[in-house]
Tab-separated table of C-alpha atoms and ligand atoms in Angstrom:
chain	number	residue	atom	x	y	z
A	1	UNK	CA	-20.062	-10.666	30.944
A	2	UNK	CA	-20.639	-9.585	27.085
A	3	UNK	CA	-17.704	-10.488	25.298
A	4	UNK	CA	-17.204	-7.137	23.719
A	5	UNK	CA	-13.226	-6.799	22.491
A	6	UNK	CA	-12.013	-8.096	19.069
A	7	UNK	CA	-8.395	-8.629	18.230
A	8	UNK	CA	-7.293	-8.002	14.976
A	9	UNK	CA	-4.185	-9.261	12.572
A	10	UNK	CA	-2.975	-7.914	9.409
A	11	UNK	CA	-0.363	-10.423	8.671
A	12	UNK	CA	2.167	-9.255	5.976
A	13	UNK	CA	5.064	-10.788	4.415
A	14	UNK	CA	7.257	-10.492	6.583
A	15	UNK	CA	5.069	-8.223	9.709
A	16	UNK	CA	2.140	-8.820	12.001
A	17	UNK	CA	0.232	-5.810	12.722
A	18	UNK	CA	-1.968	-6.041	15.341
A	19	UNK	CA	-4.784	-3.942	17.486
A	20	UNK	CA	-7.057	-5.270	20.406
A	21	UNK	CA	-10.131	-2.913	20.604
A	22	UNK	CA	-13.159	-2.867	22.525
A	23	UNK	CA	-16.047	-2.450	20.368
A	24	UNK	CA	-18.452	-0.618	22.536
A	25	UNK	CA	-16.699	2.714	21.792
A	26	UNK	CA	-14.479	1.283	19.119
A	27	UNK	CA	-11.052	2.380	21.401
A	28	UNK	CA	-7.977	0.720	21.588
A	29	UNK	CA	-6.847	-1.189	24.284
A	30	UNK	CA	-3.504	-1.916	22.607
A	31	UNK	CA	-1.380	-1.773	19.730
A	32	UNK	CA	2.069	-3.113	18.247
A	33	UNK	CA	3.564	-4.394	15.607
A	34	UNK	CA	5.997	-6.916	14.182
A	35	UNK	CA	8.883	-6.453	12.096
A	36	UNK	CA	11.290	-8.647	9.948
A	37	UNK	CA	9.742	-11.931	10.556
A	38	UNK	CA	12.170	-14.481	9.797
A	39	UNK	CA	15.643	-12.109	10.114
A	40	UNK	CA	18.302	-12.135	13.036
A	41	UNK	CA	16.803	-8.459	13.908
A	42	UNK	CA	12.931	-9.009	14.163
A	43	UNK	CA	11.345	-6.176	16.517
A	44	UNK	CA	8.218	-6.355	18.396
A	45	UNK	CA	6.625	-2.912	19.229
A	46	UNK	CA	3.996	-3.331	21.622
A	47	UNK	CA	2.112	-0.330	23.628
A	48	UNK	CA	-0.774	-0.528	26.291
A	49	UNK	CA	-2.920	2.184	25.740
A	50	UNK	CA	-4.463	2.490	29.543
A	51	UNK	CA	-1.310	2.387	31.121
A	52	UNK	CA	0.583	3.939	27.920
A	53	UNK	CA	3.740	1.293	28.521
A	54	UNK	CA	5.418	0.879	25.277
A	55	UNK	CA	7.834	-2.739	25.272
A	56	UNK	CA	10.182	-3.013	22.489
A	57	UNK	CA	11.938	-6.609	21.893
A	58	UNK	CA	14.759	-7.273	18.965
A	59	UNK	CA	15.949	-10.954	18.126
A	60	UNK	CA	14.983	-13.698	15.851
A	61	UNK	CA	11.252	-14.139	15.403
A	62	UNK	CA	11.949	-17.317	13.158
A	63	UNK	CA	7.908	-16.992	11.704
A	64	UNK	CA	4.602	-15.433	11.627
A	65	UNK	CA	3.478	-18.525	14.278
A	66	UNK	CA	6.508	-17.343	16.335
A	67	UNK	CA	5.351	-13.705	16.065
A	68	UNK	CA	1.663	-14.088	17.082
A	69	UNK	CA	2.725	-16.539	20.437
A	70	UNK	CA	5.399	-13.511	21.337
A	71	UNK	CA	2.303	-10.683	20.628
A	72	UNK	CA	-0.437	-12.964	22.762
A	73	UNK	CA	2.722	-13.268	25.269
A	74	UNK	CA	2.754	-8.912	25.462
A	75	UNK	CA	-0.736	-9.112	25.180
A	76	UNK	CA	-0.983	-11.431	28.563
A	77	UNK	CA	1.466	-9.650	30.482
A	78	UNK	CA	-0.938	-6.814	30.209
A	79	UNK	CA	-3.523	-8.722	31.566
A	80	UNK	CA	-5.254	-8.297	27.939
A	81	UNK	CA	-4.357	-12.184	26.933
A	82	UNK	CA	-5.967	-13.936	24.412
A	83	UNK	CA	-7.698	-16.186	27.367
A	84	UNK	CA	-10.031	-13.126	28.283
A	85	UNK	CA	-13.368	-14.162	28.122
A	86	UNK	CA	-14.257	-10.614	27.412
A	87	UNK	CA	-12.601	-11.354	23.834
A	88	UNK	CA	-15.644	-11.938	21.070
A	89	UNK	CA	-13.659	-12.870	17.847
A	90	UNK	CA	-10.279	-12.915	16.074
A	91	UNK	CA	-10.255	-10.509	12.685
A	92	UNK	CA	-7.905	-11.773	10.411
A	93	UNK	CA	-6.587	-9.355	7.353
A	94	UNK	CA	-6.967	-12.203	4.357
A	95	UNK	CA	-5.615	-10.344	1.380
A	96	UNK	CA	-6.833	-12.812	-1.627
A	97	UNK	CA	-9.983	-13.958	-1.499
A	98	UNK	CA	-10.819	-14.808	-5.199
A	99	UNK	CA	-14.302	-14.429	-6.445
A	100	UNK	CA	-16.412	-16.247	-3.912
A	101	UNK	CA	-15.724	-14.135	-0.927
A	102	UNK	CA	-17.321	-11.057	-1.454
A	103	UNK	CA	-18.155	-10.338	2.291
A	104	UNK	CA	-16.558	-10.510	5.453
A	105	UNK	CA	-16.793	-14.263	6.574
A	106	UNK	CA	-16.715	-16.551	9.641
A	107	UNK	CA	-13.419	-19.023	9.015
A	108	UNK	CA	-13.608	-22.953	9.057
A	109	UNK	CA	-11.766	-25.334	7.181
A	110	UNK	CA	-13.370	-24.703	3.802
A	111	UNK	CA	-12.610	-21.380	3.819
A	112	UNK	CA	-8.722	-21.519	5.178
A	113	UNK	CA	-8.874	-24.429	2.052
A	114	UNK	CA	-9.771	-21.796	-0.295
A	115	UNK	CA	-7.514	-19.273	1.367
A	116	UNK	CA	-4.562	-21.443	0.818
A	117	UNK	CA	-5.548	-22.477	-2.989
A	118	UNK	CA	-5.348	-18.990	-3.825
A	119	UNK	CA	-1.577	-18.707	-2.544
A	120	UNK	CA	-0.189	-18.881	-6.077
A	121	UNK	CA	-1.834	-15.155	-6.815
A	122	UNK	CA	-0.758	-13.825	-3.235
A	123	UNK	CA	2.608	-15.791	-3.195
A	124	UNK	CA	3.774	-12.846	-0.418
A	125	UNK	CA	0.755	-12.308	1.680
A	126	UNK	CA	-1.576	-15.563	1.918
A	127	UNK	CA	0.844	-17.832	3.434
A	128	UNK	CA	1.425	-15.395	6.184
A	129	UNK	CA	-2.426	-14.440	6.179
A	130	UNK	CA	-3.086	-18.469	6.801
A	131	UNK	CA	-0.016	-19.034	9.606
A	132	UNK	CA	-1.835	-15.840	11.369
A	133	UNK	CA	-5.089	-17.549	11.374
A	134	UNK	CA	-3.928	-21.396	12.337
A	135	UNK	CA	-2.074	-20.017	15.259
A	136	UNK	CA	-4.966	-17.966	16.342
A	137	UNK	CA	-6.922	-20.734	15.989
A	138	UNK	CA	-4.767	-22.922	17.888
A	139	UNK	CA	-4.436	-20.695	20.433
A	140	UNK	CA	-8.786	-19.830	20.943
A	141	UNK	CA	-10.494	-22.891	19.293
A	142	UNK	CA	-13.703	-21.879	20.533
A	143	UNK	CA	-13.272	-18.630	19.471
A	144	UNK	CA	-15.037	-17.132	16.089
A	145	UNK	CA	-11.941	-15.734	13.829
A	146	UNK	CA	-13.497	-14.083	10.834
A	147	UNK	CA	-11.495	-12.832	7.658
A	148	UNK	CA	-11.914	-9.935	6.383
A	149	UNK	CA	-10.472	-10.054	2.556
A	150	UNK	CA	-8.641	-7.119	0.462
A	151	UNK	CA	-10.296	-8.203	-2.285
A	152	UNK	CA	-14.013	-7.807	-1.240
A	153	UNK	CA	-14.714	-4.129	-1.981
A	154	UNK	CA	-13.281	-4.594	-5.433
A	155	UNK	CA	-15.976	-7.310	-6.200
A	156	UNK	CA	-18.471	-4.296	-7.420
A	157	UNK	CA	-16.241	-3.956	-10.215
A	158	UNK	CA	-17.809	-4.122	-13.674
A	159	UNK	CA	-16.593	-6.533	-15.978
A	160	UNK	CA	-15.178	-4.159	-18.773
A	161	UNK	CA	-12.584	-2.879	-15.837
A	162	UNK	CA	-12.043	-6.183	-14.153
A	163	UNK	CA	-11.627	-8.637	-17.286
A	164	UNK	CA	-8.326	-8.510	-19.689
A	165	UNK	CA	-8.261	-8.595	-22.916
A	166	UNK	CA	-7.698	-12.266	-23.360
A	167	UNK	CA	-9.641	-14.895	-24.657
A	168	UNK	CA	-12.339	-14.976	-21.888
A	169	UNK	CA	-12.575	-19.310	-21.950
A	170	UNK	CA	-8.772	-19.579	-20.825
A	171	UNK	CA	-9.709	-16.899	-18.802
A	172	UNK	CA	-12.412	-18.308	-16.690
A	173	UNK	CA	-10.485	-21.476	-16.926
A	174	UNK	CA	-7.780	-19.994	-14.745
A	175	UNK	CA	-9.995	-17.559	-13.175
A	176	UNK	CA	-7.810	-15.099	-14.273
A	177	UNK	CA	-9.443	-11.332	-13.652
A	178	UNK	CA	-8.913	-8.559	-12.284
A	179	UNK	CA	-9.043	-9.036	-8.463
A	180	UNK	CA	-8.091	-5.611	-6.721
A	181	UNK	CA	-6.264	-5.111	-3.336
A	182	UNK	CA	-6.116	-2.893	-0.310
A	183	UNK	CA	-9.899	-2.582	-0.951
A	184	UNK	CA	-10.747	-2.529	3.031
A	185	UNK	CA	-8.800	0.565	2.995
A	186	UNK	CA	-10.170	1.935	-0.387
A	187	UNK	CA	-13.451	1.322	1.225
A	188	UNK	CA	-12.387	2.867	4.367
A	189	UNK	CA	-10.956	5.756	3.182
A	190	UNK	CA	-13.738	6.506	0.282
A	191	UNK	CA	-15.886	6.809	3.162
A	192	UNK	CA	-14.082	9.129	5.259
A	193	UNK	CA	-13.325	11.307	2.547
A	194	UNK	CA	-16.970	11.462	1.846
A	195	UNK	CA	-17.500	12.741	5.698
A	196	UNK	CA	-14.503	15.392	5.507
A	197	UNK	CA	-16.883	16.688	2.776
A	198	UNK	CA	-19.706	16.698	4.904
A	199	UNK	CA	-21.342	14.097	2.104
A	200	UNK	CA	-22.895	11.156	1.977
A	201	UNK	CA	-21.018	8.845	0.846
A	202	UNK	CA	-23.518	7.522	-1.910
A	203	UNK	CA	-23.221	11.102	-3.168
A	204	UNK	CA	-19.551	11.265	-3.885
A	205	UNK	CA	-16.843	9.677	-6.580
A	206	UNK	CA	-13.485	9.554	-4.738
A	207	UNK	CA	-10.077	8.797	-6.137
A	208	UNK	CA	-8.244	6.722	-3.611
A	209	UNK	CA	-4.331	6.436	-3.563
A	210	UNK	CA	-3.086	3.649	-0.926
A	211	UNK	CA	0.400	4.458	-0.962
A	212	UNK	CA	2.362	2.056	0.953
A	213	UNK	CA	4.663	-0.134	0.623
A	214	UNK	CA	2.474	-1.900	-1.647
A	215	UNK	CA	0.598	0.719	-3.589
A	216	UNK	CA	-2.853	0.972	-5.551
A	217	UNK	CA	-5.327	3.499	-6.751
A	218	UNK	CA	-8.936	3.014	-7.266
A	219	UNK	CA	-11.657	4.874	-8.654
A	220	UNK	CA	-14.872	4.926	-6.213
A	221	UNK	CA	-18.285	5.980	-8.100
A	222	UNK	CA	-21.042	6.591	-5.149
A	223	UNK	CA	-19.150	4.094	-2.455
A	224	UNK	CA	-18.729	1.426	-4.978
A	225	UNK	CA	-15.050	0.315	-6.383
A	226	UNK	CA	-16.037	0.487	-10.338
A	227	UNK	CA	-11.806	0.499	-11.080
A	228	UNK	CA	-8.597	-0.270	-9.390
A	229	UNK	CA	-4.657	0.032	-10.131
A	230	UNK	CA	-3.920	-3.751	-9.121
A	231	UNK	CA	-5.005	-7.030	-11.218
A	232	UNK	CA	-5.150	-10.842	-10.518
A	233	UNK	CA	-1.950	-10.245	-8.030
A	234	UNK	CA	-0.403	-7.295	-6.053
A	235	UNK	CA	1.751	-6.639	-8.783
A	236	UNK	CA	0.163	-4.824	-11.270
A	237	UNK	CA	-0.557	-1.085	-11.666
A	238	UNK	CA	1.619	1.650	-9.667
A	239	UNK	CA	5.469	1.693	-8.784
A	240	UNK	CA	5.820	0.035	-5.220
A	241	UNK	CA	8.336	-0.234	-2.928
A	242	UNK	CA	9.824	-3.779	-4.461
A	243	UNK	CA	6.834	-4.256	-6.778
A	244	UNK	CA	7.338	-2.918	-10.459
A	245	UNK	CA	3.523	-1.960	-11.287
A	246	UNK	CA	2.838	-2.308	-14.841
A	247	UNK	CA	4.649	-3.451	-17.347
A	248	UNK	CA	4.330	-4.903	-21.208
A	249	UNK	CA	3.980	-8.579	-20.515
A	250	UNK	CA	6.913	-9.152	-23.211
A	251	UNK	CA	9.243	-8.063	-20.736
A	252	UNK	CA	8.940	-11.272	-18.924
A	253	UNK	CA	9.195	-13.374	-22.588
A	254	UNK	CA	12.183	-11.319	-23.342
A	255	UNK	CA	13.681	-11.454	-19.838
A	256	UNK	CA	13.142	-15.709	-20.129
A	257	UNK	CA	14.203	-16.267	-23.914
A	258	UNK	CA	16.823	-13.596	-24.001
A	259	UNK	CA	18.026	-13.243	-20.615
A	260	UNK	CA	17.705	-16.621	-19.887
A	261	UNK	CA	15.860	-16.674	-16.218
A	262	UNK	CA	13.902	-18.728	-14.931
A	263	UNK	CA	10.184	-17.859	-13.754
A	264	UNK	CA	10.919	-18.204	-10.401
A	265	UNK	CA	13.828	-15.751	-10.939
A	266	UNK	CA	11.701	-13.127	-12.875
A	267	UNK	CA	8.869	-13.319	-10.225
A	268	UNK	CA	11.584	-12.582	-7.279
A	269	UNK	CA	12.875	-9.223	-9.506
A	270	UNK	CA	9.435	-8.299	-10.897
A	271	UNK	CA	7.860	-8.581	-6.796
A	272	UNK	CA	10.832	-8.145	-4.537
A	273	UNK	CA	14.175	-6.073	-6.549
A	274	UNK	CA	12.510	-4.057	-8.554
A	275	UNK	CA	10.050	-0.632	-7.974
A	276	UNK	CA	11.746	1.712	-6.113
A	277	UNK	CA	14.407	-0.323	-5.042
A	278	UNK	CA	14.741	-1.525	-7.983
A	279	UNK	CA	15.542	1.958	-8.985
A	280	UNK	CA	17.651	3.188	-6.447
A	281	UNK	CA	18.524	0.538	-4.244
A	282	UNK	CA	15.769	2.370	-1.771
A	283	UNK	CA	12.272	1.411	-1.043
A	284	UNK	CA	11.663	3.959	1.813
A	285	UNK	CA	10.711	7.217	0.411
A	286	UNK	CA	11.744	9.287	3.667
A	287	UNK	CA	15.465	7.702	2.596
A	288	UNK	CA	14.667	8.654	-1.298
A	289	UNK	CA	13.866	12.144	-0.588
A	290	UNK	CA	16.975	12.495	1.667
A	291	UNK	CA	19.122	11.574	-1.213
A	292	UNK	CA	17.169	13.622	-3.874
A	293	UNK	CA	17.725	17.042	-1.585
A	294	UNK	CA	21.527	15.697	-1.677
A	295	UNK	CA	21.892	15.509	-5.437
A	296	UNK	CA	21.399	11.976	-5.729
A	297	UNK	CA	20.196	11.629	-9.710
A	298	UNK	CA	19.162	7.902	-9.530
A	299	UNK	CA	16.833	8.538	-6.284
A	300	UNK	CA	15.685	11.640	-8.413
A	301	UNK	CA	14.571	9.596	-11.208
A	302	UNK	CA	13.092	7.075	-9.279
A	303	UNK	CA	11.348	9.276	-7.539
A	304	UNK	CA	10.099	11.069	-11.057
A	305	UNK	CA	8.718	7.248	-12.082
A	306	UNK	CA	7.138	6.627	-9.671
A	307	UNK	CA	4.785	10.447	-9.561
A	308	UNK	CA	4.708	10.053	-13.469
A	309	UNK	CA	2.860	6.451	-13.218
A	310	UNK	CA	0.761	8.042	-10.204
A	311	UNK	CA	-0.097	10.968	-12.496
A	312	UNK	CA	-1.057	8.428	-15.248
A	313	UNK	CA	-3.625	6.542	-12.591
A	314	UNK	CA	-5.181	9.965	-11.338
A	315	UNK	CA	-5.283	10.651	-15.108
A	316	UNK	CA	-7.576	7.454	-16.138
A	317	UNK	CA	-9.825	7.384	-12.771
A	318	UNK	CA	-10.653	10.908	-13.488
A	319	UNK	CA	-12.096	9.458	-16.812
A	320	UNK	CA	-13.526	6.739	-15.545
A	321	UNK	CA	-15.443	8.727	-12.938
A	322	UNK	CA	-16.224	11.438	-15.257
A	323	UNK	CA	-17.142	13.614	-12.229
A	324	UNK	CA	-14.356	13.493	-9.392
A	325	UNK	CA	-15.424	15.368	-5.862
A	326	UNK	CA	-11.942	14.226	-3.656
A	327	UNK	CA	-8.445	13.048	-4.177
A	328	UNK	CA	-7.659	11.325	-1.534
A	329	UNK	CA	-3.621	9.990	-0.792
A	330	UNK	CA	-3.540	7.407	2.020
A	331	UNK	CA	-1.177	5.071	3.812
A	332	UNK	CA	2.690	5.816	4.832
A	333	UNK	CA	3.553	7.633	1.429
A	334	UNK	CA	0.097	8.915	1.256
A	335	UNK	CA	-0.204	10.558	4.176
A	336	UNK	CA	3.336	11.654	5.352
A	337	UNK	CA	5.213	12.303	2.147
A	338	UNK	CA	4.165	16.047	1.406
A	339	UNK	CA	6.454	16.141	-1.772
A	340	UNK	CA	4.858	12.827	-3.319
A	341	UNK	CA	1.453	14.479	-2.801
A	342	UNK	CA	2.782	18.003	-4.539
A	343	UNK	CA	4.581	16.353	-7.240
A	344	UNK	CA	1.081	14.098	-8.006
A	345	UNK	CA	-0.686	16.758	-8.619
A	346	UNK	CA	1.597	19.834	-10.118
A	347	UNK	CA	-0.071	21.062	-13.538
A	348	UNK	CA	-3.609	19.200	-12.934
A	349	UNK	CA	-5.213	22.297	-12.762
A	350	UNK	CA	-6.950	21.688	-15.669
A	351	UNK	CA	-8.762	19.247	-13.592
A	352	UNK	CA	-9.565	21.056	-11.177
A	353	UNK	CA	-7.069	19.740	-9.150
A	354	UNK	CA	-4.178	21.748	-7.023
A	355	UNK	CA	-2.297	21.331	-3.868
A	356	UNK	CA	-2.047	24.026	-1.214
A	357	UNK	CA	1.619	24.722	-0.155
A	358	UNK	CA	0.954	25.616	3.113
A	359	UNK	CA	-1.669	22.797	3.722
A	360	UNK	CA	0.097	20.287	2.299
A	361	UNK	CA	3.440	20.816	4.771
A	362	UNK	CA	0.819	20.405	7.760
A	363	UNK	CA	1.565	17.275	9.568
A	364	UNK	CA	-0.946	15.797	11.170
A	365	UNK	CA	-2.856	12.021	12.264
A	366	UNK	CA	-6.422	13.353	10.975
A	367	UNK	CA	-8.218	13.918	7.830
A	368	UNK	CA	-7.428	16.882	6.224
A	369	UNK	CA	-7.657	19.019	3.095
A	370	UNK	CA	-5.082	19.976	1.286
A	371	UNK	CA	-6.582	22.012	-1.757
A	372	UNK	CA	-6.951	26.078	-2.285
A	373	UNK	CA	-10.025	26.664	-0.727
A	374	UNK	CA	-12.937	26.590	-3.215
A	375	UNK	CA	-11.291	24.293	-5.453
A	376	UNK	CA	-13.077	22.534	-7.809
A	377	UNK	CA	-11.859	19.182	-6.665
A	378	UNK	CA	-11.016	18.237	-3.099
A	379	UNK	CA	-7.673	16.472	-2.765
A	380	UNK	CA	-7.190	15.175	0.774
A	381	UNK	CA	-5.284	13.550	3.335
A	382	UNK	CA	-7.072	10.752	5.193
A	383	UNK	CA	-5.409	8.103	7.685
A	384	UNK	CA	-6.170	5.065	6.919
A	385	UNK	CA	-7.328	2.320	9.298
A	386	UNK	CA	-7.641	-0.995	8.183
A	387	UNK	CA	-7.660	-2.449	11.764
A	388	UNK	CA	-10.158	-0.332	13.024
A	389	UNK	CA	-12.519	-1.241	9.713
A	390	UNK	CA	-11.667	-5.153	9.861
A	391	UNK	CA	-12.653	-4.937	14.070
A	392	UNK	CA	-15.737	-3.043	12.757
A	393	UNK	CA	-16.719	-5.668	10.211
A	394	UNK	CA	-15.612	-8.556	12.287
A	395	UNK	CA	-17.567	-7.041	15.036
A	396	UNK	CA	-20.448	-6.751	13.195
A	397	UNK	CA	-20.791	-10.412	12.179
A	398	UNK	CA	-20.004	-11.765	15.015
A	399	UNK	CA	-22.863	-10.175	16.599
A	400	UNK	CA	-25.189	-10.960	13.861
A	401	UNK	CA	-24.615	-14.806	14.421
A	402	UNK	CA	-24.631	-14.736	18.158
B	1	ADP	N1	7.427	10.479	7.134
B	1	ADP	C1	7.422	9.778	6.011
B	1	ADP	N2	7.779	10.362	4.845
B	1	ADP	C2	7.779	9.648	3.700
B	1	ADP	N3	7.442	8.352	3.607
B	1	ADP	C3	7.097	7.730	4.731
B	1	ADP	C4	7.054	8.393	5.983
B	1	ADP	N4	6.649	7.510	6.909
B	1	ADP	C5	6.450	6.330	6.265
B	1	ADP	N5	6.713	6.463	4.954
B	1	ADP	C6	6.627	5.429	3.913
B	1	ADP	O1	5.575	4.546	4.201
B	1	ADP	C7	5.963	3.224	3.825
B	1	ADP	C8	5.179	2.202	4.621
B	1	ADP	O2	3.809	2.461	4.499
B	1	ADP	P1	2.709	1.471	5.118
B	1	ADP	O3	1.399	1.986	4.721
B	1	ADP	O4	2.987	1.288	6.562
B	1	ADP	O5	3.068	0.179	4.282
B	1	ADP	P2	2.748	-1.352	4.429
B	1	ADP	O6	1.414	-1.449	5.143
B	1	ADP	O7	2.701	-1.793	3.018
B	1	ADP	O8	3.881	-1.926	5.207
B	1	ADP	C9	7.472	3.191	4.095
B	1	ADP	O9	8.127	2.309	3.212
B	1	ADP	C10	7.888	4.618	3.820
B	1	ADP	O10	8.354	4.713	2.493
B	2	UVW	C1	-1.916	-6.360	-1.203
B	2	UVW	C2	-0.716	-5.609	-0.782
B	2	UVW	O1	0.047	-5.153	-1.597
B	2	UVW	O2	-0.559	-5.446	0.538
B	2	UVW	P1	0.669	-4.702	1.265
B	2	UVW	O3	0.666	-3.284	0.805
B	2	UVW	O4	0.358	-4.832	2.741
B	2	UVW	O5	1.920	-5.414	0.854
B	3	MG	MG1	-0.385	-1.949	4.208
């Protein structure tokens, strides 16, 4: 039999999102998710897609090895366990992966050592991203389990957009840069935007924005990254969720010397209190809206911060590109919150760039546009699918070294 289904994991701070597909039509066998790793109310979400059972558990998952036993448990009871001899490989979401790994790559120990050097600039997502991957491993030794990093599409960067402005010695010394996130679904995306078009997508320059709960833009000249919103962690660049985006770096001197807290303190509110919950106490912008269409001025003006850095980002990509064909808004924000998208791009008309009333209230799970038609610029709605792309890659190396 020709081991032909790949299991991925997209191991987040405190969730495990997961998809088994087979890879000979790229469908999906199954789905679920994990949520609040670590709380008293962690909830697994699992659904079968051929028998279209959905299971939902709540109760203490105490940790992301906890959570991936309990998901090859609902995986097992569907007969779909990780002891299937139809499974070909393990894709693990690795979201640092410094400079060296610029491609999707097969995991041994020197590359779960690098993985786990590079914790200090993913504090919230490698450690997670390496408990995913041991327990995996654990559980299918013989098994190829291949990473797949957020940082690999950003590599293409040139150096004027991925170096700061510091002295480049104490730089390299540190290997501080630019690094770039989410890039498997800037890639993604960039490239499905490019077939809404009907384009190639060597023909296009696309303006991604990956609005989740972590958020980042990026500017993509011909399907290559040449700019993106975050930096040499997760924190730089748009409002998030918890995350505050950018900032003058004398807020953190000020916040140490004058408001006497520790680094560890400032790196909890800068990464985990402030953004929009920072804001408003609210880091879910179906809740946000729901307050702003009941008065609520502090959601409003959260809500106003985070469009007017957005706008900012659009702004600079659009001159970085020189030529923009698409638009495109991605993720949970991205691609359900209508007002986010209409707010984002009110009064860029000089741009080219508008947002269709009617289109824009359509809800829907596919690509879409959401311009006037014949606008100059294309701003869009595409899903993104970071499982399906990390299968696809994983897939695809697997079967190049078999
Ligand atoms: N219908 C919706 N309207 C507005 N925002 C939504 C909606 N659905 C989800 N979201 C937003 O999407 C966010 C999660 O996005 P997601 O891409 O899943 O993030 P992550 O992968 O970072 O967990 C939620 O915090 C919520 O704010
Ligand atoms: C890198 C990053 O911010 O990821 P997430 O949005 O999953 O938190
Ligand atoms: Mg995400």
């Amino acid at each position: 039999m020709t081991a032909t289904r790949v299991l991925v994991l997209n191991s987040g701070s405190s969730s495990v999102k997961y998809q088994l597909l087979d890879m000979r039509d790229r469908s999906r066998l199954a789905v679920g998710l994990v949520e609040r790793i670590g709380e008293q109310t962690s909830r697994l979400r699992h659904t079968c897609l051929a028998s279209g059972d959905t299971r939902e558990h709540t109760g203490p998952i105490a940790d992301h090895d906890a959570a991936l036993k309990a998901v090859a448990g609902e995986l097992g009871r569907d007969g779909l366990g990780l002891d299937s001899p139809e499974l070909a490989a393990i894709g693990h979401r690795v979201v640092h992966g410094g400079m060296f790994f610029t491609e999707p790559t097969v995991i041994d120990d020197e590359v779960l050592a690098e993985v786990e050097r590079l914790i200090p600039v993913a504090p919230l997502h490698n450690p997670a991203n390496l408990t995913g991957i041991r327990t995996a491993r654990a559980l299918r030794p013989d098994l190829p389990q291949v990473a797949v990093f957020d940082t690999a599409f950003h590599t293409t960067m040139p150096e004027q957009a991925a170096r700061y402005a510091i002295d480049p010695k104490i730089a390299d010394r540190h290997r501080i840069r630019r690094y770039g996130f989410h890039g498997t679904s800037h890639a993604y995306v960039s490239r499905e935007t490019a077939r809404l078009l009907g384009k190639d997508p060597a023909e296009v320059n696309v303006i991604v924005l990956h609005l989740g709960n972590g958020a980042s833009a990026s500017a993509v000249r011909r399907g290559r990254c040449v700019d993106t919103s975050m930096g040499l962690t997760p924190l730089e660049g748009l409002v998030m969720g918890t995350r505050s985006g950018d900032l003058d770096p004398a807020v953190i001197f000020h916040l140490a010397r004058v408001g006497g807290m520790s680094m560890d303190e400032i790196d909890t509110l800068l990464n985990k209190r402030s953004g929009l919950f920072g804001l408003c106490g609210d880091n879910d912008m179906r809740e946000i809206r729901r307050r702003i269409d009941e008065g609520d001025e502090e959601a409003a003006l959260a809500f106003d911060i985070y469009i007017h850095r957005l706008k900012k980002y659009i702004g600079a990509y659009y001159a970085v590109l020189g030529t923009v064909d698409a638009v495109a808004f991605t993720a949970g924000v991205g691609e359900n919150a209508a007002p986010v998208r209409e707010a984002a791009i009110a009064g860029l008309e000089g741009l080219g760039l508008a947002v269709d009333p009617e289109l824009n209230a359509v809800r829907a799970d596919r690509a879409r546009l959401v311009s006037p038609e014949g606008a100059r610029v294309a701003v869009a709605v595409v899903p993104t699918d970071e499982e399906l792309e990390i299968a696809t890659q994983t897939y695809a190396l697997v079967g190049k070294n078999n």
